[in-house]
CSV table of C-alpha atoms in Angstrom, one decimal:
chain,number,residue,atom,x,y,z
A,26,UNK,CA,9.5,27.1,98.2
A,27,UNK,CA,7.4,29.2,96.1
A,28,UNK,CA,5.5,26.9,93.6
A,29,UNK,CA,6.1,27.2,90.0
A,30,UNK,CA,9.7,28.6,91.0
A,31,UNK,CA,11.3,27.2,88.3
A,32,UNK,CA,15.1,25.8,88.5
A,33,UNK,CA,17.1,24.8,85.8
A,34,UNK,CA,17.7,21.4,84.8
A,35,UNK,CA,21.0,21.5,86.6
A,36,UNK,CA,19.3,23.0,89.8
A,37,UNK,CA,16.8,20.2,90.1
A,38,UNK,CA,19.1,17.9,89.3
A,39,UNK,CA,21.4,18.8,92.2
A,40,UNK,CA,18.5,18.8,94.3
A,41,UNK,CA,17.3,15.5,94.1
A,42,UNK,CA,21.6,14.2,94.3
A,43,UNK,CA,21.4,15.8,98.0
A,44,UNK,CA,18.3,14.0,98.8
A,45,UNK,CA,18.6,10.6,96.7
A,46,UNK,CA,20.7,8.9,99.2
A,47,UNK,CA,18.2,9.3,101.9
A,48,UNK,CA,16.3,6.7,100.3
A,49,UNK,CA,17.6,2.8,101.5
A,50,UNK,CA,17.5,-0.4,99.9
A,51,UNK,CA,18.2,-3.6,101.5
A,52,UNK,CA,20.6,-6.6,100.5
A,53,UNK,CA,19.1,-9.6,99.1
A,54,UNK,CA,20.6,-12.8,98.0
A,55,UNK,CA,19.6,-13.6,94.6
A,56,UNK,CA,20.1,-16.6,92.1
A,57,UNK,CA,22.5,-15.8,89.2
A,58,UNK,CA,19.3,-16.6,86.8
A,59,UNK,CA,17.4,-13.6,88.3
A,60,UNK,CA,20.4,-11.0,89.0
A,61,UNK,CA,20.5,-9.4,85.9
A,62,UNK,CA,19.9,-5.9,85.9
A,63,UNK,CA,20.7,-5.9,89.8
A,64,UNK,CA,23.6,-4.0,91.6
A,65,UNK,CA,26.0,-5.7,93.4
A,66,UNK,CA,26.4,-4.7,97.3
A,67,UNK,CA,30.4,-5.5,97.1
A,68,UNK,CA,33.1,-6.0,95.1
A,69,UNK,CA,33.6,-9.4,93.7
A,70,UNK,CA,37.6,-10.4,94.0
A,71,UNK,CA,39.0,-13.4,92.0
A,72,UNK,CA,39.2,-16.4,94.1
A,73,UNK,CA,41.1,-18.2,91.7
A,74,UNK,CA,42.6,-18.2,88.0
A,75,UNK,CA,40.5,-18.5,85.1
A,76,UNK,CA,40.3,-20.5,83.0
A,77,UNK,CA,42.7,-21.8,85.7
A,78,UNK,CA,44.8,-24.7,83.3
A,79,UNK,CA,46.7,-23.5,80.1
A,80,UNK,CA,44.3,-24.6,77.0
A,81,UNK,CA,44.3,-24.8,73.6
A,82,UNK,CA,42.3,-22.1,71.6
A,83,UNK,CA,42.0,-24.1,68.2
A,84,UNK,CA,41.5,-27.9,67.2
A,85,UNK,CA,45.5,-28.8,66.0
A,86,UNK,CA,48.6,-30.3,67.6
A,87,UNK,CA,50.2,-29.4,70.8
A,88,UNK,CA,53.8,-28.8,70.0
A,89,UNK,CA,57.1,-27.0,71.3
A,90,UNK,CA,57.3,-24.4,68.6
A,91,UNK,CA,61.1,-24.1,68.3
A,92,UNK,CA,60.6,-27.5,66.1
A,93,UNK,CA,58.0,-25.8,64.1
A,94,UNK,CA,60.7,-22.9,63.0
A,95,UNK,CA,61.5,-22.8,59.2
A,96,UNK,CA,58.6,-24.9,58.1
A,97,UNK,CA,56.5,-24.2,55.0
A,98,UNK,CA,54.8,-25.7,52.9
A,99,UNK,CA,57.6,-26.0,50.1
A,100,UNK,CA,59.7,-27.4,53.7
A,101,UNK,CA,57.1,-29.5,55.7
A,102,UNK,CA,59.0,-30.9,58.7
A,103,UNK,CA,57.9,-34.0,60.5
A,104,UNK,CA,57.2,-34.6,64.2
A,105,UNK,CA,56.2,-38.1,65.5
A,106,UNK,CA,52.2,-37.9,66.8
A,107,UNK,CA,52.6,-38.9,70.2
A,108,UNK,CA,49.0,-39.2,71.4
A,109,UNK,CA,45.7,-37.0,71.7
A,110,UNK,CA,44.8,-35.0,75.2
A,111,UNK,CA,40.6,-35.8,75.5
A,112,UNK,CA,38.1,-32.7,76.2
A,113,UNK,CA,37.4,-32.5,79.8
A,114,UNK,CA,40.4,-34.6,80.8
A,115,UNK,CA,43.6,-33.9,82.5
A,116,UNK,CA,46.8,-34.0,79.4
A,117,UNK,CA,48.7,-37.0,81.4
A,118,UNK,CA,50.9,-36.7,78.4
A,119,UNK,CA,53.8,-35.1,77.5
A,120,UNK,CA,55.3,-33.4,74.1
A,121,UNK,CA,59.0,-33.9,74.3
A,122,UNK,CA,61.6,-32.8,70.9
A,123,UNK,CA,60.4,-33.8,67.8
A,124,UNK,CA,57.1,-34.3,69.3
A,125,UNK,CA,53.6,-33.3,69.0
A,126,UNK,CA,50.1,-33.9,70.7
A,127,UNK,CA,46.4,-34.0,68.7
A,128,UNK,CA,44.6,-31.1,70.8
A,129,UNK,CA,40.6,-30.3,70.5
A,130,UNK,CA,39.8,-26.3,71.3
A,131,UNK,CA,39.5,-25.7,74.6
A,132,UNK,CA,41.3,-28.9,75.7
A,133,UNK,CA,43.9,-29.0,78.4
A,134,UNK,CA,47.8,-28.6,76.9
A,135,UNK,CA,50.3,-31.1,77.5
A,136,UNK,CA,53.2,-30.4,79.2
A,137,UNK,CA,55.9,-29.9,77.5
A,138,UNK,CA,54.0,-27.7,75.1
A,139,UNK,CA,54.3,-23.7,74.5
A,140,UNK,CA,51.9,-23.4,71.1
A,141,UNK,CA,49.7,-25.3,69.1
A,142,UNK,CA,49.4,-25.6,65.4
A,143,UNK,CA,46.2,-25.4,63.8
A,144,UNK,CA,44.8,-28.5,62.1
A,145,UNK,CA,44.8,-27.1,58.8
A,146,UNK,CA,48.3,-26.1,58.5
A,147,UNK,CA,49.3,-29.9,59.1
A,148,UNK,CA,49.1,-32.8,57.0
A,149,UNK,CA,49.0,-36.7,58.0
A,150,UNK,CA,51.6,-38.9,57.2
A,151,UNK,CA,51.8,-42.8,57.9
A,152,UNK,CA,53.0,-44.6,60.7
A,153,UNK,CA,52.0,-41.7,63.0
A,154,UNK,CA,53.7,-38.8,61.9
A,155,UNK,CA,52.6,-35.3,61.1
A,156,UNK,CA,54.0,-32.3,58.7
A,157,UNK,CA,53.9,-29.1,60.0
A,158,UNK,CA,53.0,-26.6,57.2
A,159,UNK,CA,54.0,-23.6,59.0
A,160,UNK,CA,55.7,-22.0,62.0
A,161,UNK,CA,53.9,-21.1,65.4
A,162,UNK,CA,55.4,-18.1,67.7
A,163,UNK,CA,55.4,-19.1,71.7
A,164,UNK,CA,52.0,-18.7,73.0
A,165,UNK,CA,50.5,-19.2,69.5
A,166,UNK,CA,46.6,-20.5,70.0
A,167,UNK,CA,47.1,-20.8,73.6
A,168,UNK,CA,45.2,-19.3,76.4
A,169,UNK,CA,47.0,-19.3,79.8
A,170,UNK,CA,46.1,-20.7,83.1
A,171,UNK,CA,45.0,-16.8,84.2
A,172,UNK,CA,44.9,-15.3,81.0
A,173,UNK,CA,40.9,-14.8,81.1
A,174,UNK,CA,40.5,-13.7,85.2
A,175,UNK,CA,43.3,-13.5,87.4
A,176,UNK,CA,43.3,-14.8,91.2
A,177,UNK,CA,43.0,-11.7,93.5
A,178,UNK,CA,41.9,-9.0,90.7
A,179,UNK,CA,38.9,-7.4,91.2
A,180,UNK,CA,36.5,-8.6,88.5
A,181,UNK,CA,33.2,-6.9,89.3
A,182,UNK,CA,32.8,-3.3,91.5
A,183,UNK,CA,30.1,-2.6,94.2
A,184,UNK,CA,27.1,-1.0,92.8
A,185,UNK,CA,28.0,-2.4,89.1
A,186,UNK,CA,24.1,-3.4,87.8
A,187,UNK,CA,24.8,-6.7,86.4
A,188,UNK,CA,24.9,-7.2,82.5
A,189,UNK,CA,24.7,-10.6,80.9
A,190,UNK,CA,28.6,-10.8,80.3
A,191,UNK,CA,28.5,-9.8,84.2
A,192,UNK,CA,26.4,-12.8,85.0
A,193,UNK,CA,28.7,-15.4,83.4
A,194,UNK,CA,32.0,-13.9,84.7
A,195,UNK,CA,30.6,-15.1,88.2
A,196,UNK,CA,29.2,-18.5,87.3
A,197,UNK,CA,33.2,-19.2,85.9
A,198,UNK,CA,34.3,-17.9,89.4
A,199,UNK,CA,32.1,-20.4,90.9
A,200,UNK,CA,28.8,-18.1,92.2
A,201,UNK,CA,25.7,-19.7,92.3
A,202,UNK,CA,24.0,-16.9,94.4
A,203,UNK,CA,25.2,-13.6,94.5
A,204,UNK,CA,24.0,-10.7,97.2
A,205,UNK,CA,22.7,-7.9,96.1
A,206,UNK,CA,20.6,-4.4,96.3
A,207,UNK,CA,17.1,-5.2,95.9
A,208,UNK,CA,15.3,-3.5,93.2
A,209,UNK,CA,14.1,0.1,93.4
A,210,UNK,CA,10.1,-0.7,94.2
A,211,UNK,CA,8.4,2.3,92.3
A,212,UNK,CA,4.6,2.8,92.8
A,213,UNK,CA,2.7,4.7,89.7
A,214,UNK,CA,-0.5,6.6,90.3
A,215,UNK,CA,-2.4,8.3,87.4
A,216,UNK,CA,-4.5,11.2,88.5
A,217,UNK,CA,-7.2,13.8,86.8
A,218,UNK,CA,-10.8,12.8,86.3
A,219,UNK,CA,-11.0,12.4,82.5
A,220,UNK,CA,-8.6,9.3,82.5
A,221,UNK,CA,-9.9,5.8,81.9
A,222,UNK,CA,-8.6,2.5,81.9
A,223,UNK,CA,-7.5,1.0,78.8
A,224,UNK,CA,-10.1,-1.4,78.3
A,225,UNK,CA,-12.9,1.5,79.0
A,226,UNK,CA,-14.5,3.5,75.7
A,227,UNK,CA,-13.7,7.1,76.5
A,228,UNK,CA,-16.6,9.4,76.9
A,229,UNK,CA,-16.6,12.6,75.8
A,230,UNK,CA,-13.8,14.9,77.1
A,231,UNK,CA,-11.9,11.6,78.2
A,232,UNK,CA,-8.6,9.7,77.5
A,233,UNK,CA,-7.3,5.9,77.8
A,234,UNK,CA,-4.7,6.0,80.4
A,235,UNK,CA,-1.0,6.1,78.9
A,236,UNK,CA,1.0,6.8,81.9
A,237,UNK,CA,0.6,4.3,84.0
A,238,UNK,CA,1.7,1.4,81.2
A,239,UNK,CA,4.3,3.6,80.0
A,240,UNK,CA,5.7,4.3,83.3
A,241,UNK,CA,5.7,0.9,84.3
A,242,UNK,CA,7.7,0.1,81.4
A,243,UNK,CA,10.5,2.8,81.9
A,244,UNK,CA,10.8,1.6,85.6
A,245,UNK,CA,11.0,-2.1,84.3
A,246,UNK,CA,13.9,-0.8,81.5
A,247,UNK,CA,15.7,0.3,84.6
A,248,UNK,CA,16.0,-3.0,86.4
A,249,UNK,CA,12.9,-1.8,88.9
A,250,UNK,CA,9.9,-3.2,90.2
A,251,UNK,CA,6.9,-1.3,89.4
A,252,UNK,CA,3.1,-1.6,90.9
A,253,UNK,CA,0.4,0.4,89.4
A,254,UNK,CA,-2.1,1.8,92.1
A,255,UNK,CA,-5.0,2.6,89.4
A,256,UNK,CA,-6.4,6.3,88.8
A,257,UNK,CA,-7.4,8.7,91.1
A,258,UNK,CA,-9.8,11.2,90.7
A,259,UNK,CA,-9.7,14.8,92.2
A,260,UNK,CA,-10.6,13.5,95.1
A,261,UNK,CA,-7.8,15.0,97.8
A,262,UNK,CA,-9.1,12.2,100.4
A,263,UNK,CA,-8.6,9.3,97.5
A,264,UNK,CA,-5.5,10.5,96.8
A,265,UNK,CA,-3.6,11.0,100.1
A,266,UNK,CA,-4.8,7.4,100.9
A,267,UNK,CA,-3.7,6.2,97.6
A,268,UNK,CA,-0.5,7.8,97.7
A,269,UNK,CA,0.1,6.7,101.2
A,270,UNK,CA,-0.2,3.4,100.4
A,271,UNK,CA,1.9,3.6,97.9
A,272,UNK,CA,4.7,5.1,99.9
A,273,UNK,CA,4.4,2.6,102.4
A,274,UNK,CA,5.1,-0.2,99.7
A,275,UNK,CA,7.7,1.5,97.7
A,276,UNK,CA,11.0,3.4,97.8
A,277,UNK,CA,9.9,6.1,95.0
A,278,UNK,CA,6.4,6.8,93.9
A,279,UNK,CA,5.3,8.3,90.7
A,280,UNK,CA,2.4,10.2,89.8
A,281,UNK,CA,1.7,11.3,86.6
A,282,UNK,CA,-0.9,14.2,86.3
A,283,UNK,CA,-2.2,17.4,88.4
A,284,UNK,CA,1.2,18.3,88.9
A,285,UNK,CA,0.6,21.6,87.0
A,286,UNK,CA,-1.1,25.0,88.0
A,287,UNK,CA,-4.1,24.6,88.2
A,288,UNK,CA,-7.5,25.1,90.7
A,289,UNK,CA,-8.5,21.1,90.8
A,290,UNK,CA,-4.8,20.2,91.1
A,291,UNK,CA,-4.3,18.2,94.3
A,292,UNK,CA,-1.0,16.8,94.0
A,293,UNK,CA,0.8,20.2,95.3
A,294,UNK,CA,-2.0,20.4,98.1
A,295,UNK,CA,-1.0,17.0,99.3
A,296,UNK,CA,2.5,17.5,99.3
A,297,UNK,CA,2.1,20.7,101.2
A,298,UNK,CA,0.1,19.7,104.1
A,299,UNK,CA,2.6,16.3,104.7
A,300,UNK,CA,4.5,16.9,108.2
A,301,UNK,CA,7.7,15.1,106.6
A,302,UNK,CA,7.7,16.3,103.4
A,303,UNK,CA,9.8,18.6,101.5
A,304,UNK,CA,9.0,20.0,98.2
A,305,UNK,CA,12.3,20.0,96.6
A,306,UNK,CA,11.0,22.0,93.6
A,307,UNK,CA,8.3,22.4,91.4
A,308,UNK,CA,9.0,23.6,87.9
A,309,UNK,CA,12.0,22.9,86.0
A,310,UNK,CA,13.1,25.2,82.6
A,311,UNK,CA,12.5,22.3,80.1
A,312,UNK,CA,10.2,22.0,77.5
A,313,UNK,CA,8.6,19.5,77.5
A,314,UNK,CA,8.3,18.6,81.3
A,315,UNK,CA,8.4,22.4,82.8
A,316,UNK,CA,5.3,21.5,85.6
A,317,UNK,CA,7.7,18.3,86.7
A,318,UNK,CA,8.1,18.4,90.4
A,319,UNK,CA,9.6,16.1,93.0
A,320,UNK,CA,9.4,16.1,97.1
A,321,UNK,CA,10.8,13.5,99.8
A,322,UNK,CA,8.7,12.5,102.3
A,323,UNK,CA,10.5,11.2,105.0
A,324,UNK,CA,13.1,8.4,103.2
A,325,UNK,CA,11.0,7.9,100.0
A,326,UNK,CA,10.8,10.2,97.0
A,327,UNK,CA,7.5,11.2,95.2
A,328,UNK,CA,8.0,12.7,91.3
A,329,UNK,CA,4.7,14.3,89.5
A,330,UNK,CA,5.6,14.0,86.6
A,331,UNK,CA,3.3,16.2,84.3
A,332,UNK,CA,0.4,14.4,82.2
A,333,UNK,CA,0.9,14.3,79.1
A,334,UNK,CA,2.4,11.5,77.4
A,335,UNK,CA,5.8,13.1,75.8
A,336,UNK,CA,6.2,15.4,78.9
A,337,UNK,CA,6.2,12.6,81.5
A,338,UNK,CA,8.5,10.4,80.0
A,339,UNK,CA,10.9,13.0,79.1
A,340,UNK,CA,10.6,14.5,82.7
A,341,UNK,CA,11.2,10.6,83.4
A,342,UNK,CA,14.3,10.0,81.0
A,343,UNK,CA,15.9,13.5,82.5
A,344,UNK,CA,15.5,12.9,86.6
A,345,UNK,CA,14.0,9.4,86.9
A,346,UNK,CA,16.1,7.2,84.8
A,347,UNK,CA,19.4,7.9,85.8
A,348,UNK,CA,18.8,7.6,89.8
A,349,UNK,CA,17.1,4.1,89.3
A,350,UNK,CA,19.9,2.8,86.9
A,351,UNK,CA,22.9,4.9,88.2
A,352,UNK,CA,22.2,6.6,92.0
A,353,UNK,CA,23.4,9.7,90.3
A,354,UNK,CA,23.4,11.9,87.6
A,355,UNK,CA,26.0,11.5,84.5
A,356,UNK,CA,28.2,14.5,83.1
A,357,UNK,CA,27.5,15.3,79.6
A,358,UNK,CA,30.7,13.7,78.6
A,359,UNK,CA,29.5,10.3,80.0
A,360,UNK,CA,26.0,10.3,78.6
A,361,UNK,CA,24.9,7.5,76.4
A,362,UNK,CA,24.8,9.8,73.3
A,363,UNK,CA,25.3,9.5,69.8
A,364,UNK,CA,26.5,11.5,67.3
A,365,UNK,CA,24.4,12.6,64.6
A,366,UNK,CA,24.0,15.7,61.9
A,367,UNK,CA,20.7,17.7,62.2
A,368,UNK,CA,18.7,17.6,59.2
A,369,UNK,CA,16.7,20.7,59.5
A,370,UNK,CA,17.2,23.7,61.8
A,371,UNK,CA,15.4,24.2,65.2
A,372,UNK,CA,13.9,27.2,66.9
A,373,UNK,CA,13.8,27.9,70.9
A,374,UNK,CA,12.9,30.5,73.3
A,375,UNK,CA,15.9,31.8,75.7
A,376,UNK,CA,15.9,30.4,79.4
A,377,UNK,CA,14.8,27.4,78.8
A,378,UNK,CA,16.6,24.2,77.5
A,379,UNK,CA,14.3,22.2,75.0
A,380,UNK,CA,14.6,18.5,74.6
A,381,UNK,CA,13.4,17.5,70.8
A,382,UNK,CA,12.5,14.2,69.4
A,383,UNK,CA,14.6,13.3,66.5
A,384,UNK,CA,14.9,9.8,64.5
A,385,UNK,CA,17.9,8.6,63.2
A,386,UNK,CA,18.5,7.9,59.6
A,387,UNK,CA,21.3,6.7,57.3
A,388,UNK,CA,22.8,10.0,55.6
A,389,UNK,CA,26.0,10.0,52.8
A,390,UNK,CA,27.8,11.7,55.8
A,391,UNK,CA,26.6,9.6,58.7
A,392,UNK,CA,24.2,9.5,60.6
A,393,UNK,CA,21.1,12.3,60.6
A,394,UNK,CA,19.0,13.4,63.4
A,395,UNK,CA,15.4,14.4,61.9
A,396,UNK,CA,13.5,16.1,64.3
A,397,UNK,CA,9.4,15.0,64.5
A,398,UNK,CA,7.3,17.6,65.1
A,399,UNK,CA,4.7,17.4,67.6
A,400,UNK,CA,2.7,18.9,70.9
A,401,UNK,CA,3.2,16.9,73.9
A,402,UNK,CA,0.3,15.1,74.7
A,403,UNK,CA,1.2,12.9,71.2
A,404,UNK,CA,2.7,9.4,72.4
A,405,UNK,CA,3.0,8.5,68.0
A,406,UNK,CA,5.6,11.0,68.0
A,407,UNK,CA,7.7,9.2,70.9
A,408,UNK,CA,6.9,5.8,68.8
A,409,UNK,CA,9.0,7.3,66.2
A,410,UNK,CA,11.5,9.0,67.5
A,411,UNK,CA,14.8,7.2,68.7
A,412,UNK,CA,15.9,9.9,71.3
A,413,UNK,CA,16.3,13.5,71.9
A,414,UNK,CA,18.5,16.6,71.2
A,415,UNK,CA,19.1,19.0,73.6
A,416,UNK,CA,18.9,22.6,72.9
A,417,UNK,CA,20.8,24.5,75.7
A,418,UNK,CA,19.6,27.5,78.1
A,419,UNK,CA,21.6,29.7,76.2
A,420,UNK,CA,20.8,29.1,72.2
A,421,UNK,CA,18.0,30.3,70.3
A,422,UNK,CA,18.0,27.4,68.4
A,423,UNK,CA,20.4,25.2,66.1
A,424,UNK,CA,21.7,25.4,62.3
A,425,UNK,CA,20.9,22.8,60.2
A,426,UNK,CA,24.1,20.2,59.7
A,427,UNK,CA,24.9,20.8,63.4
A,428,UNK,CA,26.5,18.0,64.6
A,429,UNK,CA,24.1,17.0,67.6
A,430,UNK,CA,24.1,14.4,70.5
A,431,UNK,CA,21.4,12.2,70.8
A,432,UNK,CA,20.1,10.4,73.6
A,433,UNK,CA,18.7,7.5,72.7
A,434,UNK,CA,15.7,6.0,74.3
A,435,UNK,CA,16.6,2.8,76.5
């Protein structure tokens, strides 16, 4: 491949899809308290019922509701109060005609019993009677034995990444340990010689190094394990031991920097001259992110993602993002987009999709996407903005009061 042929979003996208699942994880076995954000390697089938006992979803009485028909509060009827079912014990009790049992929520009902009544539709009477106050329906404040999970459904799919909710579904079916993929391990390089640490004063013609931190973060948003491997100058040496390092440590590498064209530009040189490494493409019709290329070397995946600040982590958001948290790429109909109106009208050039920052505001119609003007090497204007709006290949720009998508920032 030529470099600085340029594909299309959807062309590079494709690209990496063929070659993504060329790059292998392992199963690991991993505590409930550190699987969130993981993937699961199987399905996870119901083992039993939950909540696995019929229980009572309000404090009240345990009654047969065909003696609570007709009552009111102008017609109270009586029932005799048989007993009380304790939280966290078996209801050794029954509720037979005419009967009723005092239930806490979540206790265990009595059998005998099809519905409770809350507490405050009851009043006490002496000698161990009750009024009901109003009618319950069968079922009425009452969870079934399998209402919540049912034994033999399938509860959680293989490759779901675990949410919170996830996480305690499987501690009610009894996991304490759950296997899993391990994490994508991404290494991060920042490259060019005018980039300095963050702690360093920058010198004349130098800037504090963004990438890297910012980087790290998006692969950490993505449930991933990121390991910075410093700065590298133009040093071609530096950087193919650098960068093999890093391959050897990690599924995915990223490098952020000399990815574009450019005499003192290694990355490409690098690339080039590896015996198992592809260039799958270098140069992608997007603005920002156009000098964003990506190669496989033999079953792990190098990005360069260009170096400035807006560009890389919309290059990121566009290619990186979705393999770490998905394994593939979305269809616009199942992007996490909002709905918004654009505020102000937008200009592009033909053949090339452009991806502008917008935030969102409150607006008498709904919500507004503001676009925030900026070049790309300004991180502020990412601090402000909430996500992008795409404006296709094929428009020269939008109308203001277009209704928009926006995809938010994770």
């Amino acid at each position: 491949m030529e470099f600085f042929q340029v594909l299309t979003l959807t062309e590079a996208r494709k690209a990496l899809a063929e070659h993504w699942p060329r790059i292998k994880r392992e199963p690991i076995v991993r505590d409930l308290t550190e699987a969130l954000g993981l993937e699961l390697t199987q399905d996870v089938v119901a083992g039993e019922n939950i909540p696995g006992f019929a229980r009572a979803t309000v404090d009240g009485f345990a009654v047969r509701s065909r003696d609570t028909f007709g009552a009111s509060e102008g017609n109270p009827l009586p029932l005799r109060l048989k007993g009380e079912v304790l939280m966290g014990r078996p209801a050794e009790i029954t509720v037979g005609p005419g009967e009723a049992v005092a239930v806490s929520t979540g206790g265990m009902m009595p059998g005998g019993a099809d519905a409770v009544v809350m507490l405050e539709h009851t009043e006490s009477l002496p000698s161990g009677w009750i009024n009901i106050l109003r009618p319950v329906a069968p079922g009425e404040n009452v969870m079934r034995e399998d209402e919540d999970v049912k034994k033999g459904q399938l509860v959680l799919e293989a490759g779901r990444r675990l949410r919170p909710q996830d996480i305690g579904v499987l501690a009610a079916l009894g996991y304490r340990k759950v296997v899993v993929w391990e994490p994508w391990r991404v290494g991060i390089l920042a490259t060019g010689e005018e980039i300095v640490p963050p702690e360093a004063k920058p010198g004349p013609g130098q800037v504090r190094d963004i990438n890297s931190y910012t980087l790290y973060a998006l692969v950490r948003s993505c449930g991933g394990e990121a390991k910075l491997y410093g700065i590298v100058p133009d040093d071609l040496d530096l950087l193919r031991e650098r960068v093999s390092r890093a391959l050897a440590e990690n599924h995915v590498v990223l490098l952020s920097g000399g990815s574009s064209v450019g005499t003192r530009d290694l990355t490409l040189r690098l690339l080039a001259e590896w015996d198992e490494g592809v260039i799958l493409f270098h140069g992608v019709s997007i603005r920002p992110g156009k000098p964003t290329l990506a190669a496989v070397v033999g079953d792990k995946m190098i990005f360069g993602l260009p170096g400035h600040p807006v560009s890389a982590m919309v290059s990121f958001e566009l290619f990186v993002r979705p393999l770490l948290s998905y394994g593939y790429f979305k269809s616009p109909e199942e992007e996490p987009v909002v709905e918004a109106i654009l505020s102000r009208p937008l200009l592009s050039d033909a053949g090339r999709e452009d991806f502008v920052r917008v935030r969102l505001v409150a607006g008498e119609e709904g919500l507004l996407a503001v676009p925030i003007p900026g070049k790309s090497g300004l991180i502020s204007t990412m601090v402000k903005a909430d996500g992008l709006v795409s404006i296709p290949l094929n428009k020269a720009g939008l109308e203001a009061g277009s209704r928009v998508k926006v995809r938010l920032f994770a």
